[in-house]
């Protein structure tokens, strides 16, 4: 499986979540440039990927982020963070049913993007099967 194939799978799984209306690829700060964003937002960023000769495929690392807008008084902060953790759990567990998700952690946040938001992010490691274990000769 290639990096592109994995990213397409991640996005498809995220969009299947009822709380997700928008995907923000590769940089959560792009959210600031979207004037008509539909919340909740699922974003992903790539982290350092890894592979060794004895591995049967690469391990890709990502940060998955869920963000939603806070009410004017911020009273829904914990609710948004809780929804974020649940959305990320569902995405990760769905991916783990088909791929080897080796580890993940969660953190919650409040952040000002174009709107004041709260949410959660997960750092995720996913090992995928290699397309081939031999070098390609061109």
Tab-separated table of C-alpha atoms in Angstrom:
chain	number	residue	atom	x	y	z
A	1	UNK	CA	0.000	0.000	0.000
A	2	UNK	CA	1.346	3.416	-0.925
A	3	UNK	CA	1.193	6.572	1.152
A	4	UNK	CA	-1.386	8.020	-1.246
A	5	UNK	CA	-3.594	4.923	-0.981
A	6	UNK	CA	-3.426	5.093	2.810
A	7	UNK	CA	-4.326	8.799	2.861
A	8	UNK	CA	-7.323	8.156	0.601
A	9	UNK	CA	-8.461	5.372	2.948
A	10	UNK	CA	-8.047	7.611	6.023
A	11	UNK	CA	-10.101	10.376	4.409
A	12	UNK	CA	-12.853	7.958	3.325
A	13	UNK	CA	-13.112	6.514	6.829
A	14	UNK	CA	-13.173	10.006	8.366
A	15	UNK	CA	-15.923	11.181	6.004
A	16	UNK	CA	-18.031	8.181	7.022
A	17	UNK	CA	-18.217	9.585	10.568
A	18	UNK	CA	-21.516	11.445	11.184
A	19	UNK	CA	-19.760	14.313	13.001
A	20	UNK	CA	-17.323	15.012	10.117
A	21	UNK	CA	-18.369	17.447	7.383
A	22	UNK	CA	-15.033	18.745	6.093
A	23	UNK	CA	-11.604	17.204	5.459
A	24	UNK	CA	-8.553	19.463	5.764
A	25	UNK	CA	-5.544	17.707	4.205
A	26	UNK	CA	-1.979	17.959	5.464
A	27	UNK	CA	-2.213	21.219	7.467
A	28	UNK	CA	-4.891	22.122	10.026
A	29	UNK	CA	-3.964	25.802	9.622
A	30	UNK	CA	-5.533	25.683	6.151
A	31	UNK	CA	-8.762	25.907	8.129
A	32	UNK	CA	-8.034	29.648	8.447
A	33	UNK	CA	-8.352	30.077	4.667
A	34	UNK	CA	-11.733	28.339	4.302
A	35	UNK	CA	-14.433	31.030	4.509
A	36	UNK	CA	-17.412	28.658	4.420
A	37	UNK	CA	-16.112	25.650	6.348
A	38	UNK	CA	-18.688	23.156	7.601
A	39	UNK	CA	-17.801	21.919	11.088
A	40	UNK	CA	-16.861	19.270	12.393
A	41	UNK	CA	-13.543	19.147	10.706
A	42	UNK	CA	-11.207	16.169	10.352
A	43	UNK	CA	-7.641	17.094	9.473
A	44	UNK	CA	-4.481	15.069	9.123
A	45	UNK	CA	-0.816	15.925	8.967
A	46	UNK	CA	2.080	13.663	8.141
A	47	UNK	CA	4.741	12.995	10.698
A	48	UNK	CA	8.005	11.087	10.327
A	49	UNK	CA	7.493	7.802	8.482
A	50	UNK	CA	9.746	4.799	9.084
A	51	UNK	CA	10.845	1.542	7.503
A	52	UNK	CA	13.668	-0.944	8.087
A	53	UNK	CA	14.986	-3.718	5.858
A	54	UNK	CA	13.582	-6.420	8.135
A	55	UNK	CA	10.106	-4.844	8.100
A	56	UNK	CA	7.400	-6.159	5.803
A	57	UNK	CA	6.237	-2.662	5.001
A	58	UNK	CA	6.554	0.947	6.061
A	59	UNK	CA	5.099	2.513	9.190
A	60	UNK	CA	3.366	5.772	8.384
A	61	UNK	CA	2.802	8.276	11.177
A	62	UNK	CA	0.101	10.916	11.244
A	63	UNK	CA	-1.582	13.396	13.490
A	64	UNK	CA	-5.359	13.103	13.140
A	65	UNK	CA	-7.266	16.173	14.297
A	66	UNK	CA	-10.949	16.776	14.975
A	67	UNK	CA	-12.113	20.358	15.501
A	68	UNK	CA	-15.491	21.974	15.986
A	69	UNK	CA	-16.589	25.511	16.745
A	70	UNK	CA	-17.207	26.585	20.314
A	71	UNK	CA	-20.355	28.405	21.356
A	72	UNK	CA	-19.957	32.083	22.192
A	73	UNK	CA	-19.552	31.357	25.914
A	74	UNK	CA	-17.353	28.279	25.316
A	75	UNK	CA	-19.763	26.163	27.307
A	76	UNK	CA	-19.570	23.235	24.887
A	77	UNK	CA	-15.778	22.819	25.168
A	78	UNK	CA	-15.748	19.448	26.918
A	79	UNK	CA	-18.576	18.170	24.709
A	80	UNK	CA	-16.609	19.065	21.556
A	81	UNK	CA	-13.436	17.496	22.959
A	82	UNK	CA	-15.336	14.329	23.894
A	83	UNK	CA	-16.887	14.121	20.422
A	84	UNK	CA	-13.403	14.626	18.974
A	85	UNK	CA	-11.934	11.726	20.913
A	86	UNK	CA	-14.842	9.481	19.885
A	87	UNK	CA	-14.534	10.426	16.193
A	88	UNK	CA	-10.799	9.777	16.256
A	89	UNK	CA	-11.325	6.458	18.103
A	90	UNK	CA	-13.818	5.380	15.433
A	91	UNK	CA	-11.469	6.334	12.599
A	92	UNK	CA	-8.521	4.545	14.216
A	93	UNK	CA	-10.485	1.405	15.105
A	94	UNK	CA	-11.955	1.210	11.604
A	95	UNK	CA	-8.475	1.471	10.096
A	96	UNK	CA	-7.211	-1.119	12.624
A	97	UNK	CA	-9.814	-3.605	11.389
A	98	UNK	CA	-7.950	-3.717	8.049
A	99	UNK	CA	-4.430	-2.472	8.793
A	100	UNK	CA	-1.884	-2.792	11.569
A	101	UNK	CA	-2.352	0.288	13.736
A	102	UNK	CA	0.584	-0.077	16.099
A	103	UNK	CA	0.009	2.782	18.551
A	104	UNK	CA	-1.868	5.999	19.173
A	105	UNK	CA	-2.325	8.719	21.789
A	106	UNK	CA	-4.948	11.433	22.305
A	107	UNK	CA	-4.729	15.057	23.402
A	108	UNK	CA	-7.450	17.705	23.598
A	109	UNK	CA	-7.150	21.389	22.750
A	110	UNK	CA	-8.739	24.819	22.423
A	111	UNK	CA	-7.473	26.867	19.484
A	112	UNK	CA	-8.358	29.963	17.550
A	113	UNK	CA	-8.499	29.268	13.837
A	114	UNK	CA	-10.840	31.373	11.709
A	115	UNK	CA	-13.269	30.519	14.527
A	116	UNK	CA	-12.681	29.647	18.166
A	117	UNK	CA	-12.597	25.854	18.236
A	118	UNK	CA	-11.952	22.930	20.509
A	119	UNK	CA	-11.243	19.358	19.673
A	120	UNK	CA	-8.851	16.466	19.939
A	121	UNK	CA	-5.876	15.110	18.103
A	122	UNK	CA	-4.313	11.685	17.949
A	123	UNK	CA	-0.803	10.688	16.983
A	124	UNK	CA	-1.148	7.438	15.057
A	125	UNK	CA	1.312	4.867	13.668
A	126	UNK	CA	0.062	2.574	10.899
A	127	UNK	CA	2.135	-0.246	9.436
A	128	UNK	CA	1.057	-1.206	5.927
A	129	UNK	CA	2.068	-4.113	3.733
A	130	UNK	CA	4.746	-3.349	1.194
A	131	UNK	CA	3.793	-3.533	-2.451
A	132	UNK	CA	6.992	-5.519	-3.018
A	133	UNK	CA	9.818	-6.627	-0.776
A	134	UNK	CA	12.407	-6.472	-3.553
A	135	UNK	CA	14.016	-3.416	-5.057
A	136	UNK	CA	12.650	-2.340	-8.406
A	137	UNK	CA	14.968	-2.454	-11.412
A	138	UNK	CA	14.374	0.306	-13.937
